[in-house]
XYZ file of C-alpha atoms in Angstrom:
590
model
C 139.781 -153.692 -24.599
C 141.258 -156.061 -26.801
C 144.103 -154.999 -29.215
C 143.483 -153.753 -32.717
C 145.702 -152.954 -35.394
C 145.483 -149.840 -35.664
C 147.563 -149.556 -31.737
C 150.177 -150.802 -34.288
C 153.078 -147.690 -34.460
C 154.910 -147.984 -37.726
C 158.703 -147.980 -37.004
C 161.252 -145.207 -38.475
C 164.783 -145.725 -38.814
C 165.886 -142.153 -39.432
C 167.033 -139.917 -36.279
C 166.818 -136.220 -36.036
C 169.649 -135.080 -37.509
C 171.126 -131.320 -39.653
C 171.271 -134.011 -42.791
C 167.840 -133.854 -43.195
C 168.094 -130.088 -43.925
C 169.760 -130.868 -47.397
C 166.500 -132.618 -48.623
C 164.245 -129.752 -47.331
C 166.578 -127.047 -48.809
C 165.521 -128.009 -52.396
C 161.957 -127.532 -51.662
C 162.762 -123.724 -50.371
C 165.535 -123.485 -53.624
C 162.708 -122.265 -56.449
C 161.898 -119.324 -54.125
C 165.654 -118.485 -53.497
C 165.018 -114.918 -54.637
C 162.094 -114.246 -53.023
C 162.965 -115.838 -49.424
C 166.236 -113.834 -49.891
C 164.140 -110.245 -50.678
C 162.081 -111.621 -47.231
C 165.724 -111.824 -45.581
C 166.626 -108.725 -46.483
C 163.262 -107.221 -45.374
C 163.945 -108.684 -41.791
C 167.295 -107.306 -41.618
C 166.772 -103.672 -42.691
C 163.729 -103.769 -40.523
C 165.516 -105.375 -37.541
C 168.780 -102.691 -37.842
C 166.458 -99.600 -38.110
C 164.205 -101.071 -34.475
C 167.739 -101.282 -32.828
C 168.207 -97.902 -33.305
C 166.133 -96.622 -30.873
C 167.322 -97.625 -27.436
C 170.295 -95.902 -28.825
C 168.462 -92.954 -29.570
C 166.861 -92.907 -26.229
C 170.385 -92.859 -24.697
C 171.108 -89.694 -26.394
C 167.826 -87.907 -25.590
C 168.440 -88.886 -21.676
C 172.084 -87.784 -21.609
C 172.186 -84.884 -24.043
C 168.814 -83.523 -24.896
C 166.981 -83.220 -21.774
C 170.269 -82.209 -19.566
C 170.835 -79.271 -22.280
C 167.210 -78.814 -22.549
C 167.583 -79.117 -26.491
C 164.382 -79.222 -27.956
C 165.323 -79.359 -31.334
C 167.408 -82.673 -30.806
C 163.991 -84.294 -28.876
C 161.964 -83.066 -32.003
C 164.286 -84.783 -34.369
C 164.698 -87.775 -32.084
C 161.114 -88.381 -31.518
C 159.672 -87.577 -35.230
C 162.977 -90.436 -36.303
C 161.649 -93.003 -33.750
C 157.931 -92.214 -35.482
C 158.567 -92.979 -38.794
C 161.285 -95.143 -38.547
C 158.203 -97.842 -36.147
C 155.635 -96.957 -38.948
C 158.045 -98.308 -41.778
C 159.537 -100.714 -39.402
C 155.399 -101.815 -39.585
C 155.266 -101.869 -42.983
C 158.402 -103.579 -43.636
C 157.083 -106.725 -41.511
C 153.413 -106.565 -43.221
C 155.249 -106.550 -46.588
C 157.558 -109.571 -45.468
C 154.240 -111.566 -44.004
C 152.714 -111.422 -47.579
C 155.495 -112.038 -49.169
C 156.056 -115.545 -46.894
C 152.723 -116.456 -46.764
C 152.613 -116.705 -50.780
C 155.946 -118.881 -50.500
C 154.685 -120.947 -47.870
C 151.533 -121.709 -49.698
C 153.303 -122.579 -52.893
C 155.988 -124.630 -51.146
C 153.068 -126.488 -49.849
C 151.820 -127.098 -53.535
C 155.261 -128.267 -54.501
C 155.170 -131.035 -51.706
C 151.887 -132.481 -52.035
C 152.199 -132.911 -55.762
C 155.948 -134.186 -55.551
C 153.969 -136.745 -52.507
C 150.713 -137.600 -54.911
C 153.256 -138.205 -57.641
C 155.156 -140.192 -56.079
C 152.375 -142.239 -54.605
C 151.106 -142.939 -58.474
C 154.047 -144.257 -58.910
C 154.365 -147.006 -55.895
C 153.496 -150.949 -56.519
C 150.058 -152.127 -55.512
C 151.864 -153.795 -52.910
C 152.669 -150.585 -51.056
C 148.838 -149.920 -50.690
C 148.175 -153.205 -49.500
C 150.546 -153.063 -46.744
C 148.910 -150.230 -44.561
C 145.591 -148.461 -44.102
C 144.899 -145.737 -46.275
C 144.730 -143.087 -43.460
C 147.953 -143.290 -42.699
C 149.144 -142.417 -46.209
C 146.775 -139.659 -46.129
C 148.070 -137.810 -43.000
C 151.148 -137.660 -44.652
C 150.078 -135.578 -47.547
C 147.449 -133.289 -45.402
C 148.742 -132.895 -41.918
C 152.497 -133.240 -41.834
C 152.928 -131.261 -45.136
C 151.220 -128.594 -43.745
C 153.630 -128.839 -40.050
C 156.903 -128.065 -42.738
C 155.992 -125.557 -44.816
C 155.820 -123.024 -42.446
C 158.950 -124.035 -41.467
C 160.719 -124.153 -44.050
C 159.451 -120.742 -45.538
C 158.756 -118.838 -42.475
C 161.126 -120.373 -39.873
C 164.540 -120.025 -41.328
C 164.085 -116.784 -42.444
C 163.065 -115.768 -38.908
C 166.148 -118.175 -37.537
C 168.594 -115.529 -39.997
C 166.965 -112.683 -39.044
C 167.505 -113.396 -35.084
C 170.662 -114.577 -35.544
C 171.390 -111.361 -37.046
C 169.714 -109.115 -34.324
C 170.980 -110.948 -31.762
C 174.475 -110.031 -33.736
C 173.547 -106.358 -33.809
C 172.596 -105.937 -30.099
C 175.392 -107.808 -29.134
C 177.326 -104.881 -30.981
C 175.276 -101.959 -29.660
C 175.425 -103.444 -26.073
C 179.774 -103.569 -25.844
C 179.680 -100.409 -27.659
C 177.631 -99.260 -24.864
C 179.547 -100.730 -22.089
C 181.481 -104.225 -21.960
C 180.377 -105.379 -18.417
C 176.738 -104.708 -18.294
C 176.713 -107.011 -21.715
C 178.555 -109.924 -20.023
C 176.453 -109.702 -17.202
C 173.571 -110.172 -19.413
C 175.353 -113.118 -21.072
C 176.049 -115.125 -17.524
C 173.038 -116.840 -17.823
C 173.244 -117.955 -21.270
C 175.322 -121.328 -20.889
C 172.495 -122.781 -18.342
C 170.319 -121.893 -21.464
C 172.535 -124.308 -23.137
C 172.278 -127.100 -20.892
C 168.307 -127.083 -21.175
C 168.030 -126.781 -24.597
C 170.500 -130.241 -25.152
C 169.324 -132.005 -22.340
C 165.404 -131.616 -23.603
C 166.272 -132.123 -27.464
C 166.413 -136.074 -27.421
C 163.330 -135.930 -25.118
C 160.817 -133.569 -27.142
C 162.088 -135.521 -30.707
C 160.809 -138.865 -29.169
C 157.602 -137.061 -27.778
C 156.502 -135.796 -31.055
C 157.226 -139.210 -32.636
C 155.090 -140.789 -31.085
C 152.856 -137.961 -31.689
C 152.911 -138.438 -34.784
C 152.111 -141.986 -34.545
C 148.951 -141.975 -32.303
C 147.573 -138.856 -34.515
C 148.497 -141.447 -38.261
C 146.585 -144.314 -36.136
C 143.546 -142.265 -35.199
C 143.428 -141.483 -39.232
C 143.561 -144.504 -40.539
C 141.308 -146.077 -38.612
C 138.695 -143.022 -39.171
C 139.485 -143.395 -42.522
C 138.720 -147.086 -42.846
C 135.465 -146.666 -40.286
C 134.120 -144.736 -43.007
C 134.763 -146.548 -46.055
C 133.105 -149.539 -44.239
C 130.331 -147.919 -42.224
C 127.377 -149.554 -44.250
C 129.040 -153.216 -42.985
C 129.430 -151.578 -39.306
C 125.633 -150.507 -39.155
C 124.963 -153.901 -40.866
C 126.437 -156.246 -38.051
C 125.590 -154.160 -34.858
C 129.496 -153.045 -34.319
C 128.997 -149.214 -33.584
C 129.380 -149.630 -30.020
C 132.443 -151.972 -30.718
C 133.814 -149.789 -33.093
C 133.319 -146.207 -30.967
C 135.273 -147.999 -27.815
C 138.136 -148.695 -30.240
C 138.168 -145.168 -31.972
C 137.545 -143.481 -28.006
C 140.448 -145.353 -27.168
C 142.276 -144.123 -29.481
C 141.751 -140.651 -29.111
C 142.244 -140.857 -25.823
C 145.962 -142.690 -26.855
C 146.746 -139.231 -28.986
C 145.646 -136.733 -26.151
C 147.886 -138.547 -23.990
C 151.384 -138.379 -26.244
C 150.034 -134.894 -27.637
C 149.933 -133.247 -23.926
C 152.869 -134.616 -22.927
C 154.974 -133.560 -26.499
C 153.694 -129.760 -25.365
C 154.152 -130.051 -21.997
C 157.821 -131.396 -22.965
C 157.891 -127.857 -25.465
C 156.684 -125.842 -23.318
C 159.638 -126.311 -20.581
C 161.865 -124.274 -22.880
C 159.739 -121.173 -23.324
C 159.275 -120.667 -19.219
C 162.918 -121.488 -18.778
C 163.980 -118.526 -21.718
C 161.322 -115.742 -20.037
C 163.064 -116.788 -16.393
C 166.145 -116.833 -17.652
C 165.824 -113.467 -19.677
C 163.983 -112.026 -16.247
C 166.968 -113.279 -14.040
C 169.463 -111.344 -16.935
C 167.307 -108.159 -16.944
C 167.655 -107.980 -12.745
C 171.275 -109.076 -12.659
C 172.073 -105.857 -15.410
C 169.449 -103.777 -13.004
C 171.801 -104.736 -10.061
C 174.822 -104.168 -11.049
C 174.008 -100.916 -13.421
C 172.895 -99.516 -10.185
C 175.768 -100.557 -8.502
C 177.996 -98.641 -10.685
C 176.324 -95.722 -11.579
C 178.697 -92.818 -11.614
C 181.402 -95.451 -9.886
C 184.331 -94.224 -12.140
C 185.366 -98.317 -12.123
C 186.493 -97.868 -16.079
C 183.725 -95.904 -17.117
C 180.709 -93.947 -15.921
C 177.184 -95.688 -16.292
C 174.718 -93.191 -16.565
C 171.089 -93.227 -16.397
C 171.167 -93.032 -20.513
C 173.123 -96.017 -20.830
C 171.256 -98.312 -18.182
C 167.555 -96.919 -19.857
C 169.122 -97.837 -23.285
C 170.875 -101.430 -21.910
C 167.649 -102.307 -20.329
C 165.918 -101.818 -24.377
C 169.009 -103.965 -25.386
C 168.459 -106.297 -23.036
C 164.506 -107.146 -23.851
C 165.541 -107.264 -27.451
C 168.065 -109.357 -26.546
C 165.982 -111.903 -25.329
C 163.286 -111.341 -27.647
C 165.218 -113.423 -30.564
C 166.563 -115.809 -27.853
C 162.900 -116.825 -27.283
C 162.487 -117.153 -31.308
C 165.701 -119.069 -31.490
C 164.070 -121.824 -28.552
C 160.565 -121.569 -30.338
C 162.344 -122.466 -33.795
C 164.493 -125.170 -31.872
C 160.681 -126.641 -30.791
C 159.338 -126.123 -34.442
C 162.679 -127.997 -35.708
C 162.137 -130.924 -33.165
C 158.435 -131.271 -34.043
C 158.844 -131.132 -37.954
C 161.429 -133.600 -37.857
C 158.969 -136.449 -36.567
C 157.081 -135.275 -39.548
C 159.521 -135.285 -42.024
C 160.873 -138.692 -41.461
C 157.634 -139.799 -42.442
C 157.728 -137.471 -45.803
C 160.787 -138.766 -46.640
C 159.747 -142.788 -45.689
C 157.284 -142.415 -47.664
C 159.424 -140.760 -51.061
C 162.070 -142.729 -50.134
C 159.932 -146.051 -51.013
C 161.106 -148.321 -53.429
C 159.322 -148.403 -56.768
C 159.004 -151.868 -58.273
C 157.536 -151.231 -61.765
C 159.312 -148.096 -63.381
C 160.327 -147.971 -66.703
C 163.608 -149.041 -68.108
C 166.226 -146.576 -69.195
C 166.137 -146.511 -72.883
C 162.459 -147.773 -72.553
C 160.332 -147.796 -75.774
C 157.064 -146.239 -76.122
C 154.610 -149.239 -76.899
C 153.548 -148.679 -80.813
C 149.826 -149.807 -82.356
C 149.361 -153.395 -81.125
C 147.663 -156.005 -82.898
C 147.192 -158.423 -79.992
C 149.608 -161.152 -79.746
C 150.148 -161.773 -76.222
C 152.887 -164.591 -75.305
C 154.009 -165.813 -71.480
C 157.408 -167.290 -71.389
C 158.279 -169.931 -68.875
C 156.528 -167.125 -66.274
C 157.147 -167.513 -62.644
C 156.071 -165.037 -59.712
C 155.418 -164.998 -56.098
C 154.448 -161.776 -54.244
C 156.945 -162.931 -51.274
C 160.211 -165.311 -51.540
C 159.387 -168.889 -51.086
C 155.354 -168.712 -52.107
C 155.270 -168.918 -55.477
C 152.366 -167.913 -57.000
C 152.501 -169.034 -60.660
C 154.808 -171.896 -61.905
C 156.500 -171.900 -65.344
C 152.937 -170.365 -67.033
C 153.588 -170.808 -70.467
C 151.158 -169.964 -73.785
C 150.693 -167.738 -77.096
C 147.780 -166.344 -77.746
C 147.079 -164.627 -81.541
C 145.633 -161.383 -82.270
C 141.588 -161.625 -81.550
C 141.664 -164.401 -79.584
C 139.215 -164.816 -76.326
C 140.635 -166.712 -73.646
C 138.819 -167.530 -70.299
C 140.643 -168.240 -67.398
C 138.738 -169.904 -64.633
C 139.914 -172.319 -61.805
C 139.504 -172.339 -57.705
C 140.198 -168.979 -55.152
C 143.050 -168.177 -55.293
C 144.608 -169.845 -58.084
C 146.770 -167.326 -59.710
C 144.057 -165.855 -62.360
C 144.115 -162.236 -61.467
C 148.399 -162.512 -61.161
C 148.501 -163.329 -65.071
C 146.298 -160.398 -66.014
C 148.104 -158.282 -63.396
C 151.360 -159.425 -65.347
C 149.948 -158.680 -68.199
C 149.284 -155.099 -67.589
C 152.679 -154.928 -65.663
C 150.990 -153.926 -62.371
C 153.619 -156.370 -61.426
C 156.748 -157.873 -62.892
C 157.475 -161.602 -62.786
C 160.504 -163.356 -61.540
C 161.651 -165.477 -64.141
C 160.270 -165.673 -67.773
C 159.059 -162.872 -70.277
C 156.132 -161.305 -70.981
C 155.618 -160.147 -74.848
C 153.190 -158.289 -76.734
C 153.575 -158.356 -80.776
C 157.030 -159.852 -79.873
C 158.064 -157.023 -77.961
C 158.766 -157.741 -73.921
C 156.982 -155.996 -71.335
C 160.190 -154.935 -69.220
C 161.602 -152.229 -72.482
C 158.544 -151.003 -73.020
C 156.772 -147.937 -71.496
C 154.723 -148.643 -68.537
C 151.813 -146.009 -69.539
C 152.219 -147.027 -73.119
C 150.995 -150.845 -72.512
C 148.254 -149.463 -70.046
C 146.748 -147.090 -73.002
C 146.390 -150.736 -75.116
C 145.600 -152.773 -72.539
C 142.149 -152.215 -71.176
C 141.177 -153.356 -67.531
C 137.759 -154.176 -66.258
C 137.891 -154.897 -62.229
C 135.672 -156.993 -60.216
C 135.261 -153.928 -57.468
C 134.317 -150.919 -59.709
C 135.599 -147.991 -58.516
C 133.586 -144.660 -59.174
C 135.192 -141.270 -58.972
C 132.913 -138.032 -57.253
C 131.841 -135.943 -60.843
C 129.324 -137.035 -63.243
C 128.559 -139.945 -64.681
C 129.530 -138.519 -68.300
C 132.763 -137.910 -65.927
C 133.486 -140.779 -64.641
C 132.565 -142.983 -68.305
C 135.064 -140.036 -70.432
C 137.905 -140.811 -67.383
C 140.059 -143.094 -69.128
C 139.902 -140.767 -72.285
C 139.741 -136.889 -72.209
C 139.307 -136.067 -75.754
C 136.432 -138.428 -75.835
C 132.674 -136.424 -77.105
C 129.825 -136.903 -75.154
C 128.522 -138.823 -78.573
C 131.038 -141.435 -78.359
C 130.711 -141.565 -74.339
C 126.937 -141.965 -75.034
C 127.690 -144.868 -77.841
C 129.768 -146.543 -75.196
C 127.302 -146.431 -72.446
C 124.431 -148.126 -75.002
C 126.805 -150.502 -76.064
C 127.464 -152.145 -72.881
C 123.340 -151.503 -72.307
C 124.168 -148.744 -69.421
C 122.299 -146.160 -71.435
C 118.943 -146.574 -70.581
C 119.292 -146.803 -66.594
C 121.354 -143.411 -67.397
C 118.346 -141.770 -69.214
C 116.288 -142.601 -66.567
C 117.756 -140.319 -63.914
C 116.394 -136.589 -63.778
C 119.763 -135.108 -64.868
C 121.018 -138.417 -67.260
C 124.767 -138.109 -68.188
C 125.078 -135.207 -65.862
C 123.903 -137.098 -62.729
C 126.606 -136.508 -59.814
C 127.609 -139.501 -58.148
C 129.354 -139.542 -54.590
C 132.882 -141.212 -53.898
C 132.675 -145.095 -55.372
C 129.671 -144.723 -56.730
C 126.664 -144.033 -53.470
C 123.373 -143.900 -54.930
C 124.222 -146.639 -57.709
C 123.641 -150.213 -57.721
C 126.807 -152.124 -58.046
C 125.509 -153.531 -60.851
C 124.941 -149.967 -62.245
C 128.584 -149.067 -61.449
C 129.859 -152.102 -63.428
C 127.931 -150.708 -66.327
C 129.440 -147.566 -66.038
C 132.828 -148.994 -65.507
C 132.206 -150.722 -68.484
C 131.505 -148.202 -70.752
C 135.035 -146.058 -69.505
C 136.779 -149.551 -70.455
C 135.424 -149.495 -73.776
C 135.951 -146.070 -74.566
C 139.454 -146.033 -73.916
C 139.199 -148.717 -77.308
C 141.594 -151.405 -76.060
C 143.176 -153.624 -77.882
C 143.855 -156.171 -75.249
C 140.924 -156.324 -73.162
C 140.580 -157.908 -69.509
C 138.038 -158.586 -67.743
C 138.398 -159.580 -64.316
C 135.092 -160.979 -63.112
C 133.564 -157.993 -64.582
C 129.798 -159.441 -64.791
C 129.757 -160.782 -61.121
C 127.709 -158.445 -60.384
C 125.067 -157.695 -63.332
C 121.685 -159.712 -62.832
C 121.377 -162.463 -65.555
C 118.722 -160.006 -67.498
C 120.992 -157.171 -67.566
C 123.729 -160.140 -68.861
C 122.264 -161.417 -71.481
C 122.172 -157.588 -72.956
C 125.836 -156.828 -72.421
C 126.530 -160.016 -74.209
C 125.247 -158.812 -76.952
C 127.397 -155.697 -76.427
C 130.271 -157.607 -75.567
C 130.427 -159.869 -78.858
C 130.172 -157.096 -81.244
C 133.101 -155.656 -78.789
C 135.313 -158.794 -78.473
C 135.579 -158.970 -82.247
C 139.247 -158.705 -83.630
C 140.352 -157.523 -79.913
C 142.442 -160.105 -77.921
C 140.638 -160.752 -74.738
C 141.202 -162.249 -71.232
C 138.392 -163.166 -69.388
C 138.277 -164.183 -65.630
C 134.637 -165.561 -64.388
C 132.667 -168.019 -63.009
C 129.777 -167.383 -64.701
C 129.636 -170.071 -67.404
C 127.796 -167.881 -69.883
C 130.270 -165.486 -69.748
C 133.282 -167.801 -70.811
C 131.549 -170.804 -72.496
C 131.845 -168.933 -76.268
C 135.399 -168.277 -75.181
C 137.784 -169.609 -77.899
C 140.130 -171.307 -75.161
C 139.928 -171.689 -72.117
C 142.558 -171.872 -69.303
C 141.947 -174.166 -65.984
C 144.269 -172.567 -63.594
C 145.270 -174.755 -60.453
C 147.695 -173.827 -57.876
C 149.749 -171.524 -60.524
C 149.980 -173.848 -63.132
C 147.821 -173.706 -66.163
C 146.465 -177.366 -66.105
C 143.792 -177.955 -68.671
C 143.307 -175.766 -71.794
C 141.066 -175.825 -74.498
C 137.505 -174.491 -75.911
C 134.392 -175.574 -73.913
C 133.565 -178.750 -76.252
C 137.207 -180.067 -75.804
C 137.906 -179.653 -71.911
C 133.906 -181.416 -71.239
C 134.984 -183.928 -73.423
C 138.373 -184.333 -71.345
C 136.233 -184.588 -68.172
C 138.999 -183.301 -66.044
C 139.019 -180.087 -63.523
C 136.942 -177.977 -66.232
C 134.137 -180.806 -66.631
C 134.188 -181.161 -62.658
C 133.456 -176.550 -62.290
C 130.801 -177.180 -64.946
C 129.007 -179.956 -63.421
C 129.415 -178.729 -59.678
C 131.544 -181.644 -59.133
């Protein structure tokens, strides 16, 4: 099959390394005082469970050879209660983490979404929208319970392990460094795999972001893949895909699970080596007796030993897996955000509508310029069409304009005030946009028109939708404002959505206005309606108008012929025919 983009890994620079830990750490830092109560939970619960081998000891070398009853009675009743509030202590601790886990996961995702409201257009251009969206779901969901569950597990085995360690010398000093022979081949495993299972659940990672962004695009575009034939196409390049990420994800677990068989063998061979030589020198008189007390309470010891051991390797696994997951958390808040605000920025005040581009140049990548020393002043009211071939440079002055971008050279004023010290969210509550591709949002369609403006009434949503002539195909439904509409509109016309787009435009009360081939899509009935709309709207508001649609820009009051970034003809309809340059040429069909 040939190659698609989507077998396309996206490269990270960052290595698995303790630095990362830091960064995580501040997520975990607002619960400080509840994952500490959870510590302490583990701990008390973890010293009163190692009490019992102990106990055991005594009841097999004291009680039962002196036939004390009384001592079995109190030794058995202690190990009762002490297991039912050992119980309770770990139910307590498993509400208590699953609360913090769930709110750490809150704190991620929004710190993620806000970050991603903050990054340039250019960011979203760059990469399919899947793969941005596995990042917030998926891989948020792989740290949290790390970070809330598995460190407070990693301090509580480190502390058991501690404990025994204790119990076990005070109980004899040979039988515990027998158990211990085997740890430093533990060792060697766990460093030899740990470069190994990072690199398996990187690419992981990567086959699993590639299968979601291309699902992800498949539907967004499945009405054009049912239009041209491609399902069969498209289902060999999604099964190969899937069959990609079962391949990496079998062989990242089958690289995890070599540490859990090698622990349990390991903790087996430790348990038969203490069997051997407790046996061995039972009653031997080498520097103490072992009795059958001791070696019953060693061999408790011993599996509890192990037990945290195993944790330890499964939190190694966990640490190794997240951290192909957290690289790409932190490549993605670690993006550079073009367009932020100044320090000392000023919040935009009223605007009357003077607009002004200074000697502007830009280009979206070094060396292609994209607009060349645009230069013009526009006065409060004023409607100015922009027109000229694809890809000309129209949309970049609007996009300027609204500082969706910032240009390379030259300034950018409104009311005399530049762009770069003001407010970015200030200038976008003046400046209305209108865009080509209307984008609805799953609600209502009093919803989506009251978006731009909360406060808005339903009568002034209503007034809205009439004036841009949306109300009547509104009415018309069976549930009018309160019609839900899918994702992007489904179930509307596109011309529809426009209409509706419209109205949350004009709601918002701009006093800039842009419209970026906003009528491309309304049938020339439906047109000559919103005209009427659209002059009562255009009055005293500055406006910049992109179309090709010559009834749309002919009543303009100048017009701008854009050609290869350069603003080459300008002038109201009457004066550029009368030129009978570039303008004259779009007119005619020249």
């Amino acid at each position: 099959m040939a190659r698609n983009k989507f077998d396309t890994d996206e490269e990270i620079e960052q290595k698995l390394n303790l630095r990362i830990i830091p960064r995580m750490m501040k997520w975990v830092k607002p619960y400080g005082w509840w994952m500490l109560l959870s510590c302490v939970i583990m701990l008390v619960a973890s010293g009163i469970s190692l009490l019992s081998p102990y106990l055991i000891r005594m009841a097999i070398d004291q009680a039962i050879p002196a036939a004390d009853y009384g001592m079995l009675i109190k030794i058995s009743v202690f190990l009762v209660v002490t297991t039912l509030f050992v119980r309770f202590l770990l139910a307590a601790k498993l509400r208590l983490m699953t609360r913090v886990a769930q709110k750490i996961i809150v704190t991620i995702r929004k710190e993620v979404f806000t970050k991603l409201q903050a990054l340039p257009f250019t960011y979203f251009d760059s990469r399919p929208h899947g793969k941005i969206l596995i990042r917030v779901v998926n891989y948020v969901n792989s740290l949290s319970d790390l970070l809330s569950n598995g460190f407070i597990q990693l301090i509580s085995d480190l502390f058991t392990l501690v404990v025994i360690v204790c119990f076990m010398l005070a109980i004899d000093v040979r039988l515990t460094l027998v158990c211990m022979a085997v740890l430093p081949v533990l060792l060697i495993v766990l460093v030899s795999m740990k470069k190994k299972q990072h690199e398996a659940w990187k690419q992981e990672s990567y086959k699993r972001s590639n299968l979601t962004a291309y699902l992800s695009e498949s539907l967004n575009g499945m009405k054009i893949t049912q239009s041209f034939a491609r399902e069969r196409v498209n289902q060999g390049i999604f099964n190969d895909l899937c069959d990609k990420c079962k391949k990496v994800w079998i062989r990242a677990v089958n690289m995890n699970n070599i540490i859990w068989p090698v622990v349990d063998n390991l903790s087996t061979m430790g348990v038969a080596l203490v069997y051997m030589a407790g046996i061995a020198w039972l009653g031997d008189g080498m520097g103490g007796t072992v009795t059958v007390g001791t070696l019953v309470a060693f061999s408790g010891y011993i599996w509890r030993f192990w037990m945290p051991i195993q944790n330890l390797g499964n939190f190694y696994n966990s640490m190794v897996t997240t951290g192909a997951y957290v690289e790409r958390i932190f490549e993605l808040l670690d993006e550079p955000e073009d367009i932020t605000d100044r320090d000392g920025a000023k919040e935009l005040p009223p605007i009357r509508g003077h607009v002004c581009f200074d000697h502007v140049n830009f280009s979206y990548e070094p060396g292609n310029p994209i607009l060349k020393d645009v230069n013009f002043t526009i006065t409060p009211g004023t409607s100015v069409a922009i027109v000229g071939p694809t890809g000309a440079g129209k949309t970049t002055i609007v996009n300027l304009l609204t500082r969706f971008y910032n240009p390379d050279e030259g300034k950018i004023l409104i009311d005399g005030l530049d762009l770069q010290d003001l407010q970015i969210k200030s200038i976008r509550k003046q400046v209305g946009v209108m865009l080509q591709d209307s984008f609805l949002f799953s609600g209502t369609i009093m919803e989506n028109i009251r978006y731009g403006r909360l406060d808005a009434t339903d009568e002034e949503c209503i007034a809205a939708a009439k004036t841009v002539q949306a109300h009547e195909f509104i009415s018309a439904f069976p549930d009018g404002y309160n019609t839900k509409v899918t994702a992007n509109g489904g179930g509307l016309s596109q011309g529809q959505k426009q209409l509706i787009s419209f109205a949350r435009v004009l709601l918002s009360d701009p006093r800039i206005l842009i419209l970026d081939e906003a009528t491309s899509s309304v049938d020339t009935q439906t047109e000559k309606a919103l005209q009427k709309g659209l002059d009562q709207l255009l009055k005293g508001r500055t406006s910049f108008i992109i179309a090709h649609r010559l009834s749309t820009i002919r009543n303009s009051d100048i017009i701008f012929f854009v050609d290869h970034g350069e603003i080459v003809e300008r002038g109201n309809h009457t004066e550029l025919m009368a030129l009978n340059g570039n303008y004259a040429g779009l007119v005619n069909g020249v």
